[in-house]
Each structure stands twice: as structure tokens, then as C-alpha cells.
């Protein structure tokens, strides 16, 4: 049996590189609470993402929850159900009501055509997702947000390092959240960050993630604890040095998939929009053949020890914990896409021979099916 191939595999520095990076922690014994590594990573990330303001978090999910709190939002937040549970959970756990917009069939980001019809007097924000690193219609979202005086918080969990027409994706909206989870293009083991426009928010956000403490004897906010610790930040410093190389290796894998699959009937491949420099974070394929389902391909690959993922099925508005809260056909395009899409393995060290093998299994299954041999 072949060695299992997972949907992704963490990018890591060499052990020696990490040991070098953490050595001084043994001397300083300062392990957390906005330490030296944390502060250095914050500066390096501001530079890499070309933003003025970065705040690091222990994970991306809490970064989303905290920014909703810092903005003191109330009522309804318009969002997308075609995402990881985290996006919707952050809204609900903050006491807000998610209102789901449907998605575009071509890039799976939030549709903007009908966005205005979802706005009510209760709407306080829009939370779109740059899903798979595909950039949302940021111009139209900004126009609508300004018209109705709404905050825009991008869930950019998948979009680290993406640029459009030379501009960093981290600069759109009032704030963006990046996930640095082990499965992401850039990781700090667990971790995340907020980038945000208003520099006055920096001290407030830093306080919120540290119990609301603003001085030796002052606690100005009812904050919590979501600080990135020094070992996470050290991993980030190492991984940031290597991230361009990792993205380049991902690009080769991504392009090998395209080479193998571009003439296959019955599937829709991901596309990178004009002007966008991608981070090649995911390779989602839409299985659109009437004869063969996404689930059959998923199971077939599993028989060969290849583990794909149905990112994102079920939709978040269909999750068990939200059952009976949202109507099933609320977002019909998202529903259809989530039943047909499959994320193929993609990580920097995935061998191109393995990509060929994965594609061969898919092609064989599709072709034999078209010939009615199965
Ligand atoms: N918003 C969006 C749109 C998101 O996608 C996410 C997270 C968030 C918000 C929240 O950000 P964080 O709070 O997580 O920073 C994974 C990740 O856990 C999750 O971070 C990610 N999205 C989601 C899309 O994928 P699972 O349940 O699929 O992960 P898991 O443990 O099954 O791992 C998938 C594969 O990755 C494994 O088969 C092997 C590989 N792997 C996994 C781990 C944990 C590694 O190579 N190393 C590892 O350490 O959710």
C-alpha cells in the first residue's frame, strides 16, 4: 500500500533552524505576553503583508471574535455559508445574527448582485471570505458598505500573501483575519492575525487579547486571553523566512494538476483571477458530471490511500448546531457547489509523481464512467 497522502501537510523549518530560534527563550524565560519574538513577528508580518497595523492572536478564530467585539457590533452580519464553521460561529458566539448571501458560481466568493437586498436596519457589518484565497469583489463590497455605513471584516484565513494588481489583500475592508493554523500556507502551529485600517485600534486590540489590561493598575475593557506565545511566534519567524520558497513549490504542484486535468470533461478547475498573485493554498475541483458524483471520487481516492476533503460541505447554515434555524434553500448556488466540490491534496512537498497518480485515478474513473464501463 502507498504511503497515505493527506489533503495537506504542515510547512516546517528544519529542526536546527527552530532550535536556533528558540534558544534565547531558555535564557530569557519570557515565554508569552507580547514577548520579543511576538513583537518581531508582528513587525516582519506588517512588512510582508504591506500593512500598517497587525495584531497577532493565538488562533485565527479568536481574532475574528475579538474584532467583532472591538467594533462593538450589534444585530445582523451578512456573511457566506461556504466557509469553515469558524466564520459563522464567530458571528453567533458574539451574540450577532448571521444573514447568508449566496456565492458566485465561478470563484465561490460572496455574491454582490443581491447584497443590498439583504441589508436591514439591523445590519451592522459584512463578513465575506476570500475562500481558497480567491479575492472577493472588494470594490463593490466597499461601495455598499460605505453607502449603508457598515463595517467590513474579511475572513482572509486562506489568503496569506495574496495580492491583486500589486496591492496586498490585507488592505481591504476595516479589518482582515489571517489564520496561521498548521494547515495553512504560513503557519505558527496555531495562530492568526488581524490587519486593520485604524491605527487607533492597535492599543485597544492589544488590550482586549490580554484581559483588557491597559496599565499596571488599569483594566479598561472586559477582554479575554488570546495572545500568541513565544514558541508560536518563533515558528512564525522561521516559516516566514521560507514562505516564498514554499509558495513557489505549491505553484508547481498546482500547475501540475492543471496540466493533468485541463482537458478532462465533467470537472471545473480553479482559476486565478486576472491581476492576482495567488498563494496556491487549495486545489478545489468541482465534479460536475451527471454520471459520477464528487463522493464517488472522494471514496475512490481513499481506496488508494489519498485523502481529499469536502471543503466546504456541509454549508455552515446547514450545520447540525444551526439546524432548523436557517432554511435549506436559502443559498442555492452555495448548496450546489458544496455538494460537488472536492479539495485535492496540495502542499509544498507533494511529489509531482503523486499529483500525476491522483489525476490518473480521477481521469480513469471519469472516462470509464463516460464509456459506461462501470
Ligand atoms: N475561517 C476560515 C475560512 C477557515 O478555513 C478557518 C480555519 C478559520 C476561519 C479559523 O482559523 P483557525 O482558528 O483555525 O486559525 C482545518 C484547520 O484546522 C482549520 O484551521 C482550517 N480553517 C480548516 C479549513 O481546515 P480540519 O478539521 O480539516 O483539519 P485536520 O486536523 O483534519 O487537518 C487536515 C489535514 O492537515 C490532515 O489530514 C493532515 C494535515 N495536518 C493537520 C494538522 C492538524 C498537518 O499536516 N499538520 C497538522 O498539525 O480543519
Short mmCIF file of C-alpha atoms and ligand atoms in Angstrom, two decimals:
data_model
loop_
_atom_site.label_atom_id
_atom_site.label_comp_id
_atom_site.label_asym_id
_atom_site.label_seq_id
_atom_site.Cartn_x
_atom_site.Cartn_y
_atom_site.Cartn_z
CA UNK A 1 0.00 0.00 0.00
CA UNK A 2 1.26 3.52 -0.84
CA UNK A 3 2.10 5.98 1.94
CA UNK A 4 -1.06 7.97 2.77
CA UNK A 5 -1.39 11.34 1.09
CA UNK A 6 -3.32 13.83 3.19
CA UNK A 7 -5.08 16.91 1.86
CA UNK A 8 -2.24 18.98 3.25
CA UNK A 9 0.94 18.75 5.28
CA UNK A 10 2.39 21.42 7.53
CA UNK A 11 5.27 23.52 6.25
CA UNK A 12 8.09 23.37 8.78
CA UNK A 13 11.60 24.75 9.15
CA UNK A 14 14.45 22.33 9.80
CA UNK A 15 14.68 21.24 13.44
CA UNK A 16 18.00 23.07 13.77
CA UNK A 17 16.53 26.29 12.46
CA UNK A 18 13.74 26.14 15.06
CA UNK A 19 16.13 25.21 17.87
CA UNK A 20 18.32 28.21 16.97
CA UNK A 21 15.24 30.44 17.05
CA UNK A 22 14.00 29.28 20.46
CA UNK A 23 17.42 29.07 22.22
CA UNK A 24 17.17 32.55 23.74
CA UNK A 25 13.80 31.66 25.30
CA UNK A 26 15.70 29.35 27.65
CA UNK A 27 17.81 32.28 28.71
CA UNK A 28 15.11 34.92 28.99
CA UNK A 29 12.38 32.58 30.33
CA UNK A 30 9.90 35.03 28.86
CA UNK A 31 7.53 32.65 27.16
CA UNK A 32 4.45 34.71 26.40
CA UNK A 33 2.64 38.06 26.96
CA UNK A 34 3.72 40.05 23.92
CA UNK A 35 7.37 38.93 24.16
CA UNK A 36 10.31 39.70 21.90
CA UNK A 37 9.51 37.02 19.27
CA UNK A 38 5.87 38.09 19.19
CA UNK A 39 6.87 41.70 18.63
CA UNK A 40 9.46 40.83 15.99
CA UNK A 41 6.96 38.68 14.08
CA UNK A 42 4.40 41.47 14.19
CA UNK A 43 6.89 43.87 12.57
CA UNK A 44 8.02 41.33 9.95
CA UNK A 45 4.43 40.47 9.05
CA UNK A 46 3.46 44.13 8.67
CA UNK A 47 6.31 44.35 6.20
CA UNK A 48 5.41 41.13 4.35
CA UNK A 49 1.70 41.93 4.15
CA UNK A 50 2.37 45.62 3.38
CA UNK A 51 0.06 46.92 6.12
CA UNK A 52 0.40 49.50 8.88
CA UNK A 53 -1.34 47.53 11.62
CA UNK A 54 -1.02 43.88 12.63
CA UNK A 55 -2.13 42.18 15.85
CA UNK A 56 -1.16 38.56 16.48
CA UNK A 57 -3.52 36.04 18.06
CA UNK A 58 -3.31 32.54 19.42
CA UNK A 59 -5.55 31.40 16.54
CA UNK A 60 -7.50 32.89 13.67
CA UNK A 61 -10.91 32.10 15.09
CA UNK A 62 -10.42 34.18 18.23
CA UNK A 63 -9.08 37.03 16.12
CA UNK A 64 -12.47 37.08 14.36
CA UNK A 65 -14.39 37.02 17.64
CA UNK A 66 -12.26 39.80 19.12
CA UNK A 67 -12.59 42.18 16.18
CA UNK A 68 -16.37 41.80 16.26
CA UNK A 69 -16.22 42.76 19.93
CA UNK A 70 -13.78 45.62 19.46
CA UNK A 71 -16.05 47.11 16.77
CA UNK A 72 -18.96 46.75 19.24
CA UNK A 73 -21.22 45.39 16.55
CA UNK A 74 -24.90 44.69 17.11
CA UNK A 75 -27.67 42.97 15.17
CA UNK A 76 -27.00 41.28 11.84
CA UNK A 77 -23.83 40.47 9.93
CA UNK A 78 -24.05 39.50 6.26
CA UNK A 79 -21.75 36.60 5.50
CA UNK A 80 -21.31 33.48 3.38
CA UNK A 81 -22.21 29.89 4.31
CA UNK A 82 -19.49 28.49 2.00
CA UNK A 83 -16.74 28.55 4.58
CA UNK A 84 -15.32 26.78 7.60
CA UNK A 85 -17.57 26.66 10.70
CA UNK A 86 -15.37 29.30 12.32
CA UNK A 87 -16.72 32.25 10.28
CA UNK A 88 -20.35 31.68 11.26
CA UNK A 89 -19.52 30.57 14.80
CA UNK A 90 -17.58 33.80 15.41
CA UNK A 91 -20.67 35.81 14.48
CA UNK A 92 -23.09 33.72 16.55
CA UNK A 93 -20.76 33.43 19.56
CA UNK A 94 -20.54 37.23 19.55
CA UNK A 95 -24.31 37.46 20.00
CA UNK A 96 -24.86 38.56 16.40
CA UNK A 97 -27.15 37.08 13.76
CA UNK A 98 -25.63 35.78 10.51
CA UNK A 99 -27.52 36.61 7.33
CA UNK A 100 -26.32 34.45 4.46
CA UNK A 101 -25.59 35.78 1.00
CA UNK A 102 -25.23 33.28 -1.84
CA UNK A 103 -21.90 32.77 -3.64
CA UNK A 104 -20.60 33.27 -7.17
CA UNK A 105 -20.51 30.02 -9.17
CA UNK A 106 -17.09 30.87 -10.66
CA UNK A 107 -14.92 31.78 -7.66
CA UNK A 108 -17.15 30.76 -4.73
CA UNK A 109 -16.86 34.16 -3.01
CA UNK A 110 -19.84 36.20 -1.78
CA UNK A 111 -22.26 37.37 -4.48
CA UNK A 112 -22.62 41.12 -4.52
CA UNK A 113 -25.52 41.47 -7.00
CA UNK A 114 -28.19 40.95 -4.36
CA UNK A 115 -26.21 42.07 -1.36
CA UNK A 116 -28.14 45.30 -0.87
CA UNK A 117 -31.44 43.39 -0.66
CA UNK A 118 -30.12 41.61 2.48
CA UNK A 119 -29.41 44.85 4.33
CA UNK A 120 -31.91 45.82 7.01
CA UNK A 121 -31.86 48.47 9.74
CA UNK A 122 -30.27 45.79 11.96
CA UNK A 123 -27.27 45.18 9.69
CA UNK A 124 -24.01 46.37 11.21
CA UNK A 125 -21.32 44.59 9.17
CA UNK A 126 -20.38 42.39 6.21
CA UNK A 127 -18.06 39.45 6.74
CA UNK A 128 -17.05 37.99 3.36
CA UNK A 129 -14.48 35.20 2.95
CA UNK A 130 -11.62 35.16 0.44
CA UNK A 131 -12.32 31.45 0.13
CA UNK A 132 -9.38 29.30 -1.14
CA UNK A 133 -7.50 32.61 -1.47
CA UNK A 134 -9.93 33.81 -4.19
CA UNK A 135 -10.38 37.53 -3.81
CA UNK A 136 -13.91 38.83 -3.11
CA UNK A 137 -15.45 41.65 -5.12
CA UNK A 138 -13.77 44.11 -2.78
CA UNK A 139 -14.70 47.26 -4.74
CA UNK A 140 -18.42 46.55 -4.76
CA UNK A 141 -18.39 45.45 -1.12
CA UNK A 142 -16.67 48.69 -0.18
CA UNK A 143 -19.18 50.75 -2.18
CA UNK A 144 -22.12 49.08 -0.45
CA UNK A 145 -20.53 49.28 3.00
CA UNK A 146 -19.92 52.99 2.60
CA UNK A 147 -23.46 53.61 1.34
CA UNK A 148 -25.00 51.91 4.39
CA UNK A 149 -22.28 52.74 6.91
CA UNK A 150 -21.34 49.12 7.59
CA UNK A 151 -18.08 47.67 8.83
CA UNK A 152 -16.32 45.18 6.54
CA UNK A 153 -14.32 42.38 8.15
CA UNK A 154 -12.72 39.95 5.73
CA UNK A 155 -12.15 36.37 6.73
CA UNK A 156 -8.85 36.06 4.90
CA UNK A 157 -7.89 32.80 6.62
CA UNK A 158 -6.87 31.30 3.26
CA UNK A 159 -5.39 34.38 1.64
CA UNK A 160 -1.99 34.97 3.26
CA UNK A 161 0.29 36.84 0.87
CA UNK A 162 -2.23 37.15 -1.97
CA UNK A 163 -2.03 40.39 -3.96
CA UNK A 164 -4.29 41.93 -6.58
CA UNK A 165 -2.89 44.42 -9.10
CA UNK A 166 0.09 44.75 -6.80
CA UNK A 167 -2.00 45.53 -3.73
CA UNK A 168 -1.92 43.32 -0.64
CA UNK A 169 -5.20 41.58 0.14
CA UNK A 170 -4.65 42.58 3.78
CA UNK A 171 -5.51 46.19 2.98
CA UNK A 172 -9.17 45.80 2.09
CA UNK A 173 -12.09 46.46 4.44
CA UNK A 174 -11.86 47.74 8.01
CA UNK A 175 -10.06 44.59 9.12
CA UNK A 176 -8.94 41.19 7.84
CA UNK A 177 -8.27 37.98 9.70
CA UNK A 178 -5.49 35.59 8.64
CA UNK A 179 -5.21 32.06 10.00
CA UNK A 180 -1.75 30.72 10.80
CA UNK A 181 -3.01 27.23 11.62
CA UNK A 182 -0.70 24.27 10.92
CA UNK A 183 -2.64 23.55 7.72
CA UNK A 184 -2.13 27.00 6.20
CA UNK A 185 0.38 28.34 3.66
CA UNK A 186 2.12 30.17 6.51
CA UNK A 187 1.80 28.68 9.99
CA UNK A 188 2.71 29.46 13.58
CA UNK A 189 1.48 25.97 14.64
CA UNK A 190 -1.80 27.52 15.81
CA UNK A 191 -2.13 31.23 15.31
CA UNK A 192 -3.67 34.09 13.47
CA UNK A 193 -3.59 37.82 12.94
CA UNK A 194 -5.76 40.82 12.36
CA UNK A 195 -4.74 43.54 9.98
CA UNK A 196 -6.75 46.75 10.28
CA UNK A 197 -7.00 50.27 8.91
CA UNK A 198 -7.49 52.41 12.00
CA UNK A 199 -4.18 52.76 13.89
CA UNK A 200 -6.08 53.99 16.96
CA UNK A 201 -7.39 50.44 17.36
CA UNK A 202 -3.93 48.94 17.95
CA UNK A 203 -3.83 49.55 21.71
CA UNK A 204 -7.46 48.54 22.13
CA UNK A 205 -6.96 45.22 20.32
CA UNK A 206 -3.73 44.51 22.22
CA UNK A 207 -5.61 45.19 25.47
CA UNK A 208 -8.60 43.01 24.53
CA UNK A 209 -6.40 39.99 23.85
CA UNK A 210 -4.76 40.46 27.28
CA UNK A 211 -7.75 40.67 29.65
CA UNK A 212 -8.42 44.31 28.78
CA UNK A 213 -5.32 45.42 30.71
CA UNK A 214 -4.11 48.90 29.70
CA UNK A 215 -1.74 49.75 32.55
CA UNK A 216 -0.18 48.35 35.73
CA UNK A 217 -3.35 49.06 37.67
CA UNK A 218 -5.88 49.62 34.91
CA UNK A 219 -8.21 47.21 33.18
CA UNK A 220 -10.24 49.29 30.77
CA UNK A 221 -12.00 46.52 28.82
CA UNK A 222 -13.64 43.19 29.58
CA UNK A 223 -11.06 41.41 27.48
CA UNK A 224 -10.03 37.78 27.34
CA UNK A 225 -6.81 35.92 26.64
CA UNK A 226 -5.80 35.13 23.10
CA UNK A 227 -2.14 36.06 22.96
CA UNK A 228 0.28 34.32 20.64
CA UNK A 229 3.04 32.73 22.72
CA UNK A 230 6.77 32.89 22.01
CA UNK A 231 7.07 29.34 20.65
CA UNK A 232 4.34 30.02 18.13
CA UNK A 233 5.97 33.31 17.15
CA UNK A 234 9.37 31.58 16.81
CA UNK A 235 7.80 29.07 14.42
CA UNK A 236 6.35 32.01 12.52
CA UNK A 237 9.73 33.74 12.25
CA UNK A 238 11.27 30.57 10.80
CA UNK A 239 8.38 29.87 8.44
CA UNK A 240 8.26 33.46 7.21
CA UNK A 241 11.88 33.17 6.04
CA UNK A 242 10.88 30.19 3.91
CA UNK A 243 7.39 31.16 2.82
CA UNK A 244 8.25 32.40 -0.68
CA UNK A 245 10.01 29.13 -1.45
CA UNK A 246 7.06 27.15 -0.08
CA UNK A 247 4.60 29.13 -2.21
CA UNK A 248 6.75 28.53 -5.28
CA UNK A 249 6.73 24.77 -4.61
CA UNK A 250 2.96 24.93 -4.18
CA UNK A 251 2.71 26.70 -7.53
CA UNK A 252 4.46 23.79 -9.24
CA UNK A 253 2.02 21.31 -7.68
CA UNK A 254 -0.95 23.50 -8.63
CA UNK A 255 0.24 23.81 -12.21
CA UNK A 256 0.88 20.08 -12.47
CA UNK A 257 -2.76 19.50 -11.54
CA UNK A 258 -3.83 21.96 -14.25
CA UNK A 259 -1.61 20.25 -16.83
CA UNK A 260 -3.09 16.88 -16.00
CA UNK A 261 -6.71 17.86 -15.69
CA UNK A 262 -7.35 20.78 -18.02
CA UNK A 263 -8.83 18.72 -20.86
CA UNK A 264 -10.97 16.47 -18.68
CA UNK A 265 -14.70 16.68 -19.34
CA UNK A 266 -17.08 16.92 -16.37
CA UNK A 267 -14.91 18.88 -13.98
CA UNK A 268 -14.34 22.57 -13.27
CA UNK A 269 -10.83 23.58 -12.20
CA UNK A 270 -9.87 26.54 -10.03
CA UNK A 271 -8.93 29.76 -11.81
CA UNK A 272 -6.74 32.59 -10.66
CA UNK A 273 -8.32 35.94 -11.49
CA UNK A 274 -6.51 38.47 -13.68
CA UNK A 275 -4.06 40.62 -11.74
CA UNK A 276 -3.98 38.25 -8.77
CA UNK A 277 -0.80 36.69 -7.40
CA UNK A 278 -2.03 33.57 -5.67
CA UNK A 279 -0.66 31.70 -2.67
CA UNK A 280 -1.84 28.35 -4.14
CA UNK A 281 -3.45 27.43 -0.85
CA UNK A 282 -6.04 24.93 -2.12
CA UNK A 283 -6.89 22.98 -5.26
CA UNK A 284 -10.69 22.72 -5.28
CA UNK A 285 -12.23 20.75 -8.14
CA UNK A 286 -15.93 20.83 -8.97
CA UNK A 287 -17.19 17.45 -10.17
CA UNK A 288 -19.97 18.46 -12.47
CA UNK A 289 -20.55 15.20 -14.31
CA UNK A 290 -24.08 13.81 -14.16
CA UNK A 291 -22.78 10.27 -14.15
CA UNK A 292 -20.30 10.42 -11.35
CA UNK A 293 -20.54 12.18 -8.03
CA UNK A 294 -17.94 14.03 -6.00
CA UNK A 295 -18.42 11.47 -3.25
CA UNK A 296 -17.52 8.58 -5.57
CA UNK A 297 -14.23 10.27 -6.49
CA UNK A 298 -13.56 11.02 -2.81
CA UNK A 299 -14.08 7.33 -1.91
CA UNK A 300 -12.16 6.04 -4.90
CA UNK A 301 -9.12 8.11 -3.96
CA UNK A 302 -9.46 6.98 -0.36
CA UNK A 303 -9.14 3.36 -1.52
CA UNK A 304 -5.72 4.39 -2.85
CA UNK A 305 -4.80 5.99 0.48
CA UNK A 306 -5.35 9.51 -0.85
CA UNK A 307 -7.37 11.73 1.47
CA UNK A 308 -9.21 14.62 -0.13
CA UNK A 309 -11.54 16.96 1.79
CA UNK A 310 -15.01 18.27 1.11
CA UNK A 311 -14.12 21.86 1.97
CA UNK A 312 -16.84 23.19 2.41
CA UNK A 313 -19.60 20.67 2.96
CA UNK A 314 -21.99 20.98 4.68
CA UNK A 315 -22.58 24.69 4.35
CA UNK A 316 -22.36 26.44 7.70
CA UNK A 317 -26.07 27.30 7.52
CA UNK A 318 -26.73 23.54 7.33
CA UNK A 319 -24.54 22.51 10.26
CA UNK A 320 -26.24 20.40 12.90
CA UNK A 321 -25.85 23.10 15.54
CA UNK A 322 -27.81 25.54 13.36
CA UNK A 323 -30.45 23.09 12.24
CA UNK A 324 -33.97 24.47 11.89
CA UNK A 325 -32.53 27.98 12.20
CA UNK A 326 -31.87 28.54 8.51
CA UNK A 327 -33.95 27.38 5.52
CA UNK A 328 -32.16 24.69 3.41
CA UNK A 329 -32.53 26.51 0.11
CA UNK A 330 -31.52 29.85 1.37
CA UNK A 331 -28.35 29.90 -0.70
CA UNK A 332 -28.97 27.57 -3.67
CA UNK A 333 -25.70 28.14 -5.55
CA UNK A 334 -23.63 27.56 -2.42
CA UNK A 335 -25.70 24.42 -1.78
CA UNK A 336 -24.98 23.03 -5.23
CA UNK A 337 -21.27 23.85 -5.12
CA UNK A 338 -20.81 22.35 -1.67
CA UNK A 339 -22.30 19.06 -2.90
CA UNK A 340 -19.93 18.87 -5.88
CA UNK A 341 -16.62 20.29 -4.74
CA UNK A 342 -13.57 18.38 -3.57
CA UNK A 343 -10.25 19.76 -2.38
CA UNK A 344 -7.33 17.72 -3.71
CA UNK A 345 -4.05 17.30 -1.79
CA UNK A 346 -1.77 20.32 -2.08
CA UNK A 347 1.32 21.10 -0.07
CA UNK A 348 4.85 22.22 -0.85
CA UNK A 349 6.46 18.79 -0.59
CA UNK A 350 3.82 16.85 -2.51
CA UNK A 351 5.68 14.91 -5.21
CA UNK A 352 4.72 15.72 -8.76
CA UNK A 353 4.59 11.96 -9.44
CA UNK A 354 1.92 11.72 -6.78
CA UNK A 355 -0.02 14.53 -8.43
CA UNK A 356 0.14 12.54 -11.69
CA UNK A 357 -1.08 9.43 -9.87
CA UNK A 358 -4.00 11.29 -8.24
CA UNK A 359 -5.01 12.73 -11.60
CA UNK A 360 -4.76 9.35 -13.30
CA UNK A 361 -7.17 7.83 -10.78
CA UNK A 362 -9.62 10.69 -11.31
CA UNK A 363 -9.34 10.58 -15.09
CA UNK A 364 -9.72 6.82 -15.25
CA UNK A 365 -12.85 6.96 -13.12
CA UNK A 366 -14.39 9.75 -15.20
CA UNK A 367 -13.50 8.26 -18.59
CA UNK A 368 -14.67 4.75 -17.74
CA UNK A 369 -17.88 6.23 -16.48
CA UNK A 370 -18.46 8.18 -19.67
CA UNK A 371 -17.98 4.94 -21.59
CA UNK A 372 -20.47 3.30 -19.22
CA UNK A 373 -17.89 0.67 -18.29
CA UNK A 374 -18.76 0.94 -14.58
N1 LIG B 1 -12.06 30.90 8.63
C1 LIG B 1 -11.80 30.02 7.65
C2 LIG B 1 -12.33 30.28 6.29
C3 LIG B 1 -11.02 28.88 7.91
O1 LIG B 1 -10.78 28.00 6.92
C4 LIG B 1 -10.51 28.69 9.21
C5 LIG B 1 -9.73 27.51 9.51
C6 LIG B 1 -10.78 29.66 10.20
C7 LIG B 1 -11.59 30.76 9.87
C8 LIG B 1 -10.28 29.56 11.61
O2 LIG B 1 -8.86 29.73 11.67
P1 LIG B 1 -8.04 28.98 12.87
O3 LIG B 1 -8.73 29.32 14.17
O4 LIG B 1 -8.03 27.50 12.59
O5 LIG B 1 -6.69 29.61 12.79
C9 LIG B 1 -8.56 22.57 9.15
C10 LIG B 1 -7.94 23.56 10.11
O6 LIG B 1 -7.93 23.09 11.44
C11 LIG B 1 -8.57 24.91 10.09
O7 LIG B 1 -7.61 25.83 10.59
C12 LIG B 1 -8.95 25.34 8.68
N2 LIG B 1 -9.64 26.57 8.65
C13 LIG B 1 -9.78 24.27 8.01
C14 LIG B 1 -10.17 24.65 6.60
O8 LIG B 1 -9.01 23.09 7.94
P2 LIG B 1 -9.66 20.26 9.60
O9 LIG B 1 -10.63 19.80 10.64
O10 LIG B 1 -9.92 19.92 8.20
O11 LIG B 1 -8.15 19.86 9.99
P3 LIG B 1 -7.46 18.44 10.17
O12 LIG B 1 -6.93 18.34 11.54
O13 LIG B 1 -8.40 17.37 9.73
O14 LIG B 1 -6.24 18.55 9.17
C15 LIG B 1 -6.34 18.41 7.77
C16 LIG B 1 -5.06 17.76 7.27
O15 LIG B 1 -3.97 18.61 7.52
C17 LIG B 1 -4.72 16.46 7.97
O16 LIG B 1 -5.28 15.40 7.29
C18 LIG B 1 -3.21 16.41 7.96
C19 LIG B 1 -2.79 17.85 7.83
N3 LIG B 1 -2.24 18.37 9.09
C20 LIG B 1 -3.09 18.65 10.14
C21 LIG B 1 -2.59 19.12 11.32
C22 LIG B 1 -3.52 19.43 12.46
C23 LIG B 1 -0.87 18.58 9.20
O17 LIG B 1 -0.11 18.33 8.26
N4 LIG B 1 -0.38 19.06 10.39
C24 LIG B 1 -1.18 19.34 11.45
O18 LIG B 1 -0.66 19.77 12.51
O19 LIG B 1 -9.58 21.84 9.77
#
